[in-house]
Amino acid sequence: MSVVSAYLRLARVGWVLVREGVVSALPTEGMPPLARTAHAFAGLLARRRAAHEDRGDRLSRAIERLGPSYVKMGQFLATRPDVVGAEIAVELSTLQDRMATFPREAAVATVEGSLGRRLDDLYVTFGDPVAAASIAQVHPATVRDANGERKVAVKVIRPGVRQRFTHDLEAMYAAARLQETILPNTRRLKPVEVTRTLEQTTKVEMDLRLEAAALSELGENTGDDPGFRVPKVDWERTGRDVVTMEWIDGIKMSDVEGLRAAGHDLDQLADTLIQSFLRHTLRDGFFHADMHQGNLFVDPQGVIVAVDMGIVGRLGKKERRFLAEILYGFITRDYQRVADVHFEAGYVPSHHDTASFAQAIRAIGEPIHGQPAETISMAKLLTLLFEVTELFDMETRTELVMLQKTMVVVEGVSRTLNPRFNMWKASEGVVGDWIRDNLGPKRLLVDLRDGAHAALRLAEAAPEIAAKAEKFSHDLTVMAERGLRFDADTAEAIGRSEARHSRSGRVALWLIAATLVYIAWKLT
């Protein structure tokens, strides 16, 4: 019955989106006649107040009605403008992950269950929650060690959130599969894979040990970086459902007037923020992928402190070089090189013409040259680039889209601190150094070293590879002589699975139809 429950949950999602006016606010341009009729009918079923609100407000309210899983999905899709479109991504980016707190007693039970010790043995004090989100909430506490007492922040997982997300995920997968079936032209966006990425991302976010590990890794990477750090993790008081970290006394970056009143140099903070992000991205290939103003503080020493590392991004060496080549190509106006990089990386199918692709890239780059540097947005440039690549069947690259979205957010935060923020000047040193080291002569030495290591590993694995190749050859020979056979149990299991799937699908569709008829009858 999981298929039936998934479609019923999906029907509820659709109903909430209709009632809150989200469906009726969608543009009708390009819709077939049947879809236009459904769109008009959805407008009749929407609440009256929805007619006076913009689509962003309607969308936020609908997602909040649907619950924590959909708040998380909305935030995730805000990082995927390639999937939902730039406008909706912007609207989703304003979605606030603020939920009602759960009782302190439940948090205490979770902490004790996760760490296997009584609360009094772990903390000197453990206060009421000061912030709550869809997955966890934060409590102030104090601990005592050899250096005396210190204040800490304790992040505790929300009770029952894993079970609820698992159930809601069934509906999300059902929607993704329907999208691929009904709208085959969207398969390029890989909706099922996007849902799988959401599942993996959220599962990681729900294991607070992994967030602690991300904080620890970024802390090591940035140990010598000027003007940026992350909280230290208290590993003794960290488990799957709880993470304890250094309490940060600072001013949120969203409080621009507070930063100015405290005497901080806002222009310097803007430069430091973008330089830090580019170091993490290009140098380390590991970055905080949720660097909005609410997750950034400035401590009394003027150091930026990033918190809440539930969402992180990684870039391999290939992707980092790809990004640097693109930036360098735009700077030097070598659009053919930018096009060649896309084809060499395999991001654009080889049946397309590189010269035509270079022409499309030129349409992005040329309007930028001649403008004042402070008006040129690197994030916007990458956004336009991804829009153009859609015309050439470039498949979605999750890590690059996450990078682009994070860059949009980081650049936006910098511009709130300094409206005349010059992205290119601020990033020139970091990007220039990395390009010189990785696209110049040093690159050959690094590639030779990496190639030697790879050859050594291949030589070590050669006997095992040869044995596997010999066995595979033998199996192919047997298959060619005797054919591919299923035993009776396998064939019977396949038949049962197909029959069960077909029955469940038919039952689900009839239940949805009956539900919609009942709703329409109640409204008449």
Coordinates of C-alpha atoms in Angstrom, one line a residue:
M1 CA 0.0 0.0 0.0
S2 CA 3.0 2.3 0.0
V3 CA 2.2 3.3 -3.6
V4 CA -1.4 4.1 -2.6
S5 CA -0.3 6.2 0.4
A6 CA 2.3 8.0 -1.8
Y7 CA -0.4 9.1 -4.3
L8 CA -2.8 10.0 -1.5
R9 CA -0.1 12.2 0.1
L10 CA 0.6 13.7 -3.4
A11 CA -3.1 14.5 -3.8
R12 CA -3.1 16.3 -0.5
V13 CA 0.0 18.3 -1.6
G14 CA -1.8 19.2 -4.8
W15 CA -4.9 20.3 -2.9
V16 CA -3.0 22.6 -0.6
L17 CA -1.2 24.2 -3.5
V18 CA -4.5 24.8 -5.2
R19 CA -6.3 26.1 -2.1
E20 CA -3.4 28.5 -1.3
G21 CA -3.5 29.9 -4.8
V22 CA 0.0 28.7 -5.9
V23 CA -1.3 26.8 -9.0
S24 CA -3.5 29.7 -10.1
A25 CA -0.5 32.0 -9.8
L26 CA 1.6 30.0 -12.3
P27 CA 2.0 31.6 -15.8
T28 CA -0.2 30.1 -18.5
E29 CA 2.1 30.9 -21.4
G30 CA 2.8 27.8 -23.4
M31 CA 0.3 25.7 -21.6
P32 CA -1.8 23.3 -23.7
P33 CA -5.7 23.9 -23.7
L34 CA -6.4 21.2 -21.2
A35 CA -3.8 22.6 -18.8
R36 CA -5.3 26.1 -19.2
T37 CA -8.7 24.7 -18.2
A38 CA -7.2 23.0 -15.1
H39 CA -5.4 26.3 -14.3
A40 CA -8.7 28.2 -14.5
F41 CA -10.5 25.6 -12.3
A42 CA -7.7 25.9 -9.7
G43 CA -8.3 29.6 -9.5
L44 CA -12.0 29.0 -8.6
L45 CA -10.9 26.7 -5.8
A46 CA -8.3 29.0 -4.3
R47 CA -8.9 30.9 -1.1
R48 CA -10.2 34.4 -1.6
R49 CA -7.3 36.0 0.3
A50 CA -4.8 34.4 -2.1
A51 CA -6.0 36.7 -4.9
H52 CA -4.5 39.7 -3.0
E53 CA -1.1 38.1 -2.4
D54 CA 1.9 37.6 -4.7
R55 CA 3.1 34.2 -5.6
G56 CA 6.0 34.1 -3.2
D57 CA 3.6 34.6 -0.2
R58 CA 1.2 32.0 -1.5
L59 CA 4.1 29.5 -2.0
S60 CA 5.6 30.2 1.5
R61 CA 2.3 29.7 3.2
A62 CA 1.5 26.5 1.3
I63 CA 4.9 24.9 2.1
E64 CA 4.5 25.9 5.8
R65 CA 1.1 24.2 5.8
L66 CA 2.5 21.0 4.4
G67 CA 5.1 20.7 7.2
P68 CA 8.8 20.5 8.0
S69 CA 9.6 18.0 5.2
Y70 CA 8.3 20.4 2.6
V71 CA 10.0 23.4 4.2
K72 CA 13.2 21.5 3.7
M73 CA 12.3 20.6 0.2
G74 CA 11.5 24.3 -0.6
Q75 CA 14.9 25.4 0.7
F76 CA 16.6 22.7 -1.3
L77 CA 14.8 23.6 -4.5
A78 CA 15.8 27.3 -3.8
T79 CA 19.4 26.0 -4.6
R80 CA 18.2 24.5 -7.9
P81 CA 17.0 27.3 -10.3
D82 CA 17.7 24.9 -13.1
V83 CA 14.8 22.8 -11.9
V84 CA 12.2 25.3 -10.7
G85 CA 13.2 28.4 -12.7
A86 CA 15.0 31.5 -11.5
E87 CA 11.9 33.4 -10.3
I88 CA 10.5 30.6 -8.2
A89 CA 14.0 29.9 -6.8
V90 CA 14.2 33.5 -5.6
E91 CA 10.8 33.2 -4.0
L92 CA 11.8 29.9 -2.2
S93 CA 15.0 31.5 -1.0
T94 CA 13.0 33.8 1.3
L95 CA 11.3 30.7 2.9
Q96 CA 12.0 31.0 6.6
D97 CA 13.0 27.7 8.4
R98 CA 11.4 28.8 11.6
M99 CA 9.1 26.2 13.3
A100 CA 7.5 26.0 16.7
T101 CA 9.8 24.7 19.4
F102 CA 9.3 21.3 21.0
P103 CA 9.3 20.9 24.8
R104 CA 12.6 21.0 26.7
E105 CA 11.7 17.6 28.3
A106 CA 11.7 16.0 24.8
A107 CA 15.0 17.6 24.0
V108 CA 16.5 16.3 27.3
A109 CA 15.3 12.8 26.5
T110 CA 16.8 13.0 23.1
V111 CA 20.2 14.2 24.4
E112 CA 20.3 11.5 27.1
G113 CA 19.3 8.8 24.7
S114 CA 21.8 9.8 22.0
L115 CA 24.8 10.3 24.3
G116 CA 23.9 7.5 26.8
R117 CA 24.5 9.8 29.9
R118 CA 22.4 11.8 32.3
L119 CA 22.0 15.5 31.4
D120 CA 23.5 16.6 34.7
D121 CA 26.7 14.6 33.9
L122 CA 26.9 16.4 30.5
Y123 CA 26.0 20.0 31.2
V124 CA 26.1 22.4 34.2
T125 CA 23.0 24.2 32.8
F126 CA 20.7 23.4 29.9
G127 CA 18.4 26.3 28.9
D128 CA 15.1 26.5 27.0
P129 CA 15.3 26.6 23.2
V130 CA 16.3 29.9 21.5
A131 CA 15.7 28.8 17.9
A132 CA 13.8 26.0 16.1
A133 CA 13.9 24.9 12.5
S134 CA 12.4 22.0 10.6
I135 CA 15.0 19.5 11.6
A136 CA 16.4 20.6 14.9
Q137 CA 16.4 23.3 17.6
V138 CA 19.1 25.0 19.6
H139 CA 19.5 25.3 23.4
P140 CA 22.0 27.4 25.3
A141 CA 24.0 25.5 27.9
T142 CA 27.2 25.5 29.9
V143 CA 29.8 22.9 30.4
R144 CA 32.7 22.5 32.8
D145 CA 36.1 21.1 31.9
A146 CA 39.7 21.6 33.0
N147 CA 39.7 25.2 31.7
G148 CA 36.6 26.1 33.8
E149 CA 33.0 26.8 32.6
R150 CA 32.2 27.8 29.1
K151 CA 28.9 28.5 27.2
V152 CA 27.9 26.2 24.4
A153 CA 25.2 25.8 21.9
V154 CA 23.4 22.4 21.8
K155 CA 21.6 21.5 18.6
V156 CA 19.0 18.7 19.2
I157 CA 17.1 16.8 16.5
R158 CA 13.3 17.2 16.3
P159 CA 11.5 14.1 17.6
G160 CA 9.8 12.0 14.9
V161 CA 11.3 14.1 12.0
R162 CA 13.0 11.1 10.3
Q163 CA 9.8 9.1 10.2
R164 CA 7.7 12.0 8.8
F165 CA 10.3 12.8 6.2
T166 CA 10.4 9.1 5.1
H167 CA 6.7 9.1 4.5
D168 CA 6.7 12.5 2.7
L169 CA 9.5 11.4 0.6
E170 CA 7.3 8.7 -1.0
A171 CA 5.0 11.4 -2.3
M172 CA 8.0 13.4 -3.6
Y173 CA 9.3 10.4 -5.6
A174 CA 5.8 9.8 -6.9
A175 CA 5.6 13.4 -8.2
A176 CA 9.1 13.1 -9.8
R177 CA 8.1 9.9 -11.6
L178 CA 4.9 11.4 -12.8
Q179 CA 6.8 14.5 -14.1
E180 CA 9.1 12.3 -16.1
T181 CA 6.2 10.3 -17.5
I182 CA 3.8 13.2 -18.3
L183 CA 6.5 15.8 -19.2
P184 CA 9.2 13.9 -21.0
N185 CA 11.0 17.1 -22.0
T186 CA 11.9 17.6 -18.3
R187 CA 13.8 14.4 -18.1
R188 CA 17.0 16.4 -18.8
L189 CA 16.5 17.9 -15.3
K190 CA 16.5 14.4 -13.8
P191 CA 13.6 15.0 -11.3
V192 CA 14.0 11.6 -9.7
E193 CA 17.7 12.2 -9.3
V194 CA 17.0 15.6 -7.8
T195 CA 14.6 13.9 -5.3
R196 CA 17.3 11.3 -4.5
T197 CA 19.8 14.2 -3.9
L198 CA 17.3 15.8 -1.5
E199 CA 16.9 12.5 0.3
Q200 CA 20.6 12.1 0.7
T201 CA 21.2 15.7 1.7
T202 CA 18.5 15.6 4.3
K203 CA 19.6 12.2 5.7
V204 CA 23.0 13.7 6.1
E205 CA 21.6 16.8 7.8
M206 CA 19.6 14.6 10.2
D207 CA 22.8 12.9 11.4
L208 CA 24.3 15.7 13.5
R209 CA 27.6 13.8 13.7
L210 CA 28.1 14.6 10.0
E211 CA 27.4 18.3 10.6
A212 CA 30.0 18.2 13.4
A213 CA 32.4 16.6 11.0
A214 CA 31.8 19.3 8.4
L215 CA 32.4 22.0 10.9
S216 CA 35.6 20.2 12.0
E217 CA 36.8 19.9 8.3
L218 CA 36.1 23.5 7.4
G219 CA 37.7 24.5 10.7
E220 CA 41.0 22.7 9.7
N221 CA 40.9 24.1 6.2
T222 CA 40.4 27.7 7.4
G223 CA 42.7 27.6 10.4
D224 CA 45.2 30.1 8.9
D225 CA 42.6 32.1 6.9
P226 CA 42.3 35.8 7.8
G227 CA 38.9 37.0 9.1
F228 CA 36.9 33.8 8.9
R229 CA 36.3 30.8 11.2
V230 CA 33.6 28.3 12.3
P231 CA 32.6 27.2 15.8
K232 CA 34.7 24.5 17.6
V233 CA 32.9 21.1 18.1
D234 CA 32.6 19.5 21.6
W235 CA 33.0 15.8 20.4
E236 CA 32.4 14.4 23.9
R237 CA 28.9 15.8 23.8
T238 CA 28.0 15.0 20.2
G239 CA 26.1 12.1 18.8
R240 CA 23.7 11.3 16.0
D241 CA 20.8 13.3 17.5
V242 CA 22.8 16.1 19.2
V243 CA 25.8 18.3 18.5
T244 CA 27.4 20.6 21.0
M245 CA 29.6 23.4 19.8
E246 CA 31.1 26.7 20.8
W247 CA 28.6 29.5 21.6
I248 CA 29.1 32.5 19.3
D249 CA 28.7 35.9 20.8
G250 CA 28.4 38.1 17.8
I251 CA 26.2 40.2 15.6
K252 CA 24.2 38.6 12.7
M253 CA 25.2 39.9 9.3
S254 CA 21.5 40.7 8.7
D255 CA 21.9 43.4 11.3
V256 CA 23.7 45.9 9.1
E257 CA 23.0 48.9 11.5
G258 CA 24.2 46.8 14.4
L259 CA 27.5 46.0 12.7
R260 CA 28.0 49.7 11.8
A261 CA 27.2 50.8 15.4
A262 CA 29.8 48.3 16.7
G263 CA 32.4 49.9 14.6
H264 CA 33.0 47.1 12.1
D265 CA 34.3 48.0 8.6
L266 CA 31.4 46.9 6.4
D267 CA 33.4 47.2 3.1
Q268 CA 36.2 44.9 4.6
L269 CA 33.6 42.4 5.8
A270 CA 32.1 42.2 2.3
D271 CA 35.5 41.6 0.7
T272 CA 36.5 39.0 3.4
L273 CA 33.3 37.1 2.9
I274 CA 33.6 36.6 -0.8
Q275 CA 37.3 35.9 -0.6
S276 CA 36.7 33.2 2.1
F277 CA 34.0 31.5 0.0
L278 CA 36.2 31.5 -3.1
R279 CA 39.1 30.0 -1.1
H280 CA 36.9 27.2 0.2
T281 CA 35.6 26.6 -3.3
L282 CA 38.8 26.7 -5.4
R283 CA 41.5 25.8 -2.9
D284 CA 39.7 23.2 -0.8
G285 CA 36.8 22.0 -3.0
F286 CA 34.6 22.1 0.1
F287 CA 32.2 24.9 1.0
H288 CA 29.4 25.9 3.2
A289 CA 26.4 25.8 0.9
D290 CA 23.9 27.7 3.1
M291 CA 25.7 31.0 3.7
H292 CA 22.8 33.3 4.1
Q293 CA 22.8 36.2 6.5
G294 CA 21.1 34.2 9.3
N295 CA 24.0 31.7 9.4
L296 CA 26.8 34.4 9.5
F297 CA 27.9 36.3 12.6
V298 CA 30.6 38.8 13.2
D299 CA 32.4 38.4 16.5
P300 CA 33.8 41.3 18.6
Q301 CA 37.2 41.0 16.9
G302 CA 35.6 41.5 13.5
V303 CA 36.0 37.8 12.4
I304 CA 33.2 36.3 10.3
V305 CA 31.8 33.1 12.0
A306 CA 29.7 30.7 9.9
V307 CA 27.3 28.3 11.6
D308 CA 24.7 25.6 10.7
M309 CA 26.7 23.4 8.2
G310 CA 23.9 21.0 7.5
I311 CA 24.3 21.7 3.8
V312 CA 27.7 21.6 2.2
G313 CA 29.1 21.4 -1.3
R314 CA 32.1 19.7 -2.8
L315 CA 33.9 20.2 -6.1
G316 CA 36.4 17.8 -7.5
K317 CA 39.6 19.0 -9.2
K318 CA 37.9 18.7 -12.6
E319 CA 35.0 21.0 -11.6
R320 CA 37.3 23.5 -10.0
R321 CA 39.4 23.8 -13.1
F322 CA 36.2 24.0 -15.2
L323 CA 35.1 27.0 -13.1
A324 CA 38.4 28.7 -13.2
E325 CA 38.7 28.2 -17.0
I326 CA 35.2 29.8 -17.4
L327 CA 36.1 32.8 -15.3
Y328 CA 39.4 33.2 -17.1
G329 CA 37.8 32.9 -20.5
F330 CA 35.2 35.6 -19.7
I331 CA 37.9 37.9 -18.3
T332 CA 40.1 37.5 -21.5
R333 CA 37.0 37.4 -23.8
D334 CA 38.2 34.0 -25.1
Y335 CA 34.7 32.6 -25.7
Q336 CA 35.9 29.8 -27.9
R337 CA 37.9 28.5 -25.0
V338 CA 34.9 28.7 -22.7
A339 CA 33.0 26.6 -25.2
D340 CA 35.8 24.1 -25.6
V341 CA 36.0 23.6 -21.8
H342 CA 32.3 22.6 -21.7
F343 CA 32.8 20.1 -24.5
E344 CA 36.1 18.7 -23.0
A345 CA 34.4 18.2 -19.7
G346 CA 31.6 16.3 -21.4
Y347 CA 29.0 18.7 -20.0
V348 CA 27.6 19.5 -23.5
P349 CA 26.8 16.6 -25.9
S350 CA 29.4 16.2 -28.6
H351 CA 26.8 16.3 -31.4
H352 CA 26.5 20.1 -30.9
D353 CA 28.7 22.6 -32.7
T354 CA 31.4 24.3 -30.6
A355 CA 31.3 27.4 -32.7
S356 CA 27.6 27.9 -32.2
F357 CA 28.0 27.3 -28.5
A358 CA 30.8 29.9 -28.4
Q359 CA 28.5 32.3 -30.2
A360 CA 25.9 31.8 -27.4
I361 CA 28.6 32.3 -24.8
R362 CA 29.6 35.6 -26.5
A363 CA 26.0 36.8 -26.1
I364 CA 26.6 36.6 -22.3
G365 CA 30.1 37.9 -22.1
E366 CA 30.1 40.9 -24.4
P367 CA 27.4 43.0 -22.6
I368 CA 29.5 42.7 -19.4
H369 CA 32.6 44.3 -20.9
G370 CA 32.6 48.1 -20.6
Q371 CA 30.3 48.2 -17.6
P372 CA 31.5 49.5 -14.2
A373 CA 33.0 46.7 -12.3
E374 CA 30.8 47.2 -9.3
T375 CA 27.7 46.5 -11.5
I376 CA 28.9 43.2 -12.8
S377 CA 27.7 40.2 -10.9
M378 CA 29.7 37.0 -11.1
A379 CA 26.7 35.1 -9.8
K380 CA 24.5 36.5 -12.5
L381 CA 27.1 35.6 -15.1
L382 CA 27.0 32.0 -14.0
T383 CA 23.2 32.1 -13.9
L384 CA 23.1 33.3 -17.5
L385 CA 25.6 30.6 -18.5
F386 CA 23.4 27.8 -17.1
E387 CA 20.4 29.3 -18.9
V388 CA 22.3 29.3 -22.2
T389 CA 23.6 25.7 -21.7
E390 CA 20.0 24.5 -21.4
L391 CA 19.6 25.3 -25.1
F392 CA 22.5 22.9 -25.9
D393 CA 21.2 20.0 -23.8
M394 CA 23.7 20.4 -21.0
E395 CA 22.7 17.9 -18.3
T396 CA 22.2 19.2 -14.8
R397 CA 25.4 19.2 -12.7
T398 CA 24.2 19.2 -9.1
E399 CA 27.5 20.4 -7.6
L400 CA 27.9 23.3 -10.1
V401 CA 24.3 24.4 -9.6
M402 CA 24.7 24.4 -5.8
L403 CA 27.9 26.4 -6.2
Q404 CA 26.1 28.9 -8.4
K405 CA 23.3 29.3 -6.0
T406 CA 25.6 29.7 -3.0
M407 CA 27.6 32.3 -4.9
V408 CA 24.3 34.3 -5.6
V409 CA 23.6 34.3 -1.8
V410 CA 27.1 35.2 -0.8
E411 CA 27.4 38.0 -3.3
G412 CA 24.0 39.3 -2.2
V413 CA 25.1 39.4 1.4
S414 CA 28.3 41.3 0.4
R415 CA 26.2 43.8 -1.5
T416 CA 24.0 44.4 1.5
L417 CA 27.1 45.4 3.4
N418 CA 28.6 47.4 0.6
P419 CA 26.1 48.5 -2.2
R420 CA 29.1 49.4 -4.4
F421 CA 30.7 46.1 -3.8
N422 CA 33.2 45.2 -6.6
M423 CA 33.1 41.5 -6.9
W424 CA 35.9 41.2 -9.4
K425 CA 38.3 43.4 -7.5
A426 CA 37.6 41.6 -4.2
S427 CA 38.1 38.2 -5.7
E428 CA 41.0 39.0 -8.0
G429 CA 43.7 37.9 -5.7
V430 CA 42.2 34.6 -4.7
V431 CA 41.0 33.7 -8.2
G432 CA 44.2 35.0 -9.9
D433 CA 46.5 33.0 -7.6
W434 CA 44.5 29.8 -8.1
I435 CA 44.5 30.2 -11.9
R436 CA 48.2 30.8 -12.0
D437 CA 48.8 27.7 -9.8
N438 CA 46.3 25.4 -11.6
L439 CA 46.2 26.6 -15.2
G440 CA 49.8 27.4 -15.7
P441 CA 53.1 25.5 -15.5
K442 CA 52.4 24.2 -12.0
R443 CA 49.4 22.4 -13.3
L444 CA 51.7 20.1 -15.4
L445 CA 53.8 19.1 -12.3
V446 CA 50.6 18.4 -10.3
D447 CA 49.1 16.4 -13.1
L448 CA 52.4 14.4 -13.5
R449 CA 52.4 13.7 -9.7
D450 CA 48.8 12.6 -9.7
G451 CA 49.3 10.5 -12.8
A452 CA 52.3 8.7 -11.2
H453 CA 50.2 8.0 -8.1
A454 CA 47.3 6.6 -10.2
A455 CA 49.8 4.4 -12.2
L456 CA 51.2 3.0 -9.0
R457 CA 47.7 2.2 -7.7
L458 CA 46.9 0.6 -11.0
A459 CA 50.0 -1.6 -10.9
E460 CA 49.2 -2.7 -7.3
A461 CA 45.7 -3.7 -8.4
A462 CA 46.8 -5.4 -11.7
P463 CA 46.7 -9.0 -10.4
E464 CA 43.2 -8.6 -9.1
I465 CA 42.0 -6.9 -12.3
A466 CA 43.5 -9.7 -14.4
A467 CA 41.7 -12.3 -12.3
K468 CA 38.4 -10.5 -12.6
A469 CA 38.8 -10.1 -16.3
E470 CA 39.5 -13.8 -16.7
K471 CA 36.4 -14.7 -14.7
F472 CA 34.3 -12.3 -16.7
S473 CA 35.6 -13.7 -20.0
H474 CA 34.7 -17.2 -18.8
D475 CA 31.2 -16.1 -17.8
L476 CA 30.6 -14.5 -21.2
T477 CA 31.7 -17.7 -23.0
V478 CA 29.2 -19.8 -20.9
M479 CA 26.5 -17.2 -21.5
A480 CA 27.1 -17.3 -25.3
E481 CA 27.0 -21.1 -25.3
R482 CA 24.0 -21.6 -23.0
G483 CA 22.1 -18.3 -23.2
L484 CA 21.0 -16.1 -20.3
R485 CA 18.7 -18.0 -17.9
F486 CA 16.6 -17.2 -14.9
D487 CA 15.9 -19.8 -12.3
A488 CA 12.2 -20.5 -11.5
D489 CA 12.3 -18.6 -8.2
T490 CA 13.6 -15.4 -9.9
A491 CA 11.1 -15.5 -12.7
E492 CA 8.2 -16.0 -10.2
A493 CA 9.5 -13.2 -8.0
I494 CA 9.6 -10.8 -11.1
G495 CA 6.0 -11.8 -12.0
R496 CA 4.8 -11.2 -8.5
S497 CA 6.5 -7.8 -8.3
E498 CA 5.1 -6.6 -11.6
A499 CA 1.5 -7.7 -10.7
R500 CA 1.7 -6.0 -7.3
H501 CA 3.0 -2.8 -8.8
S502 CA 0.2 -2.7 -11.4
R503 CA -2.5 -3.4 -8.9
S504 CA -1.2 -0.7 -6.5
G505 CA -1.0 1.8 -9.3
R506 CA -4.6 1.2 -10.4
V507 CA -5.9 1.3 -6.8
A508 CA -4.0 4.6 -6.2
L509 CA -5.4 6.2 -9.3
W510 CA -9.0 5.2 -8.4
L511 CA -8.6 6.5 -4.8
I512 CA -7.3 9.9 -6.1
A513 CA -10.2 10.1 -8.5
A514 CA -12.7 9.3 -5.8
T515 CA -11.1 11.9 -3.5
L516 CA -11.2 14.7 -6.1
V517 CA -14.9 13.8 -6.9
Y518 CA -15.7 14.0 -3.2
I519 CA -14.0 17.4 -2.8
A520 CA -15.8 18.8 -5.8
W521 CA -19.1 17.5 -4.5
K522 CA -18.5 19.1 -1.1
L523 CA -17.7 22.5 -2.7
T524 CA -20.9 22.6 -4.8

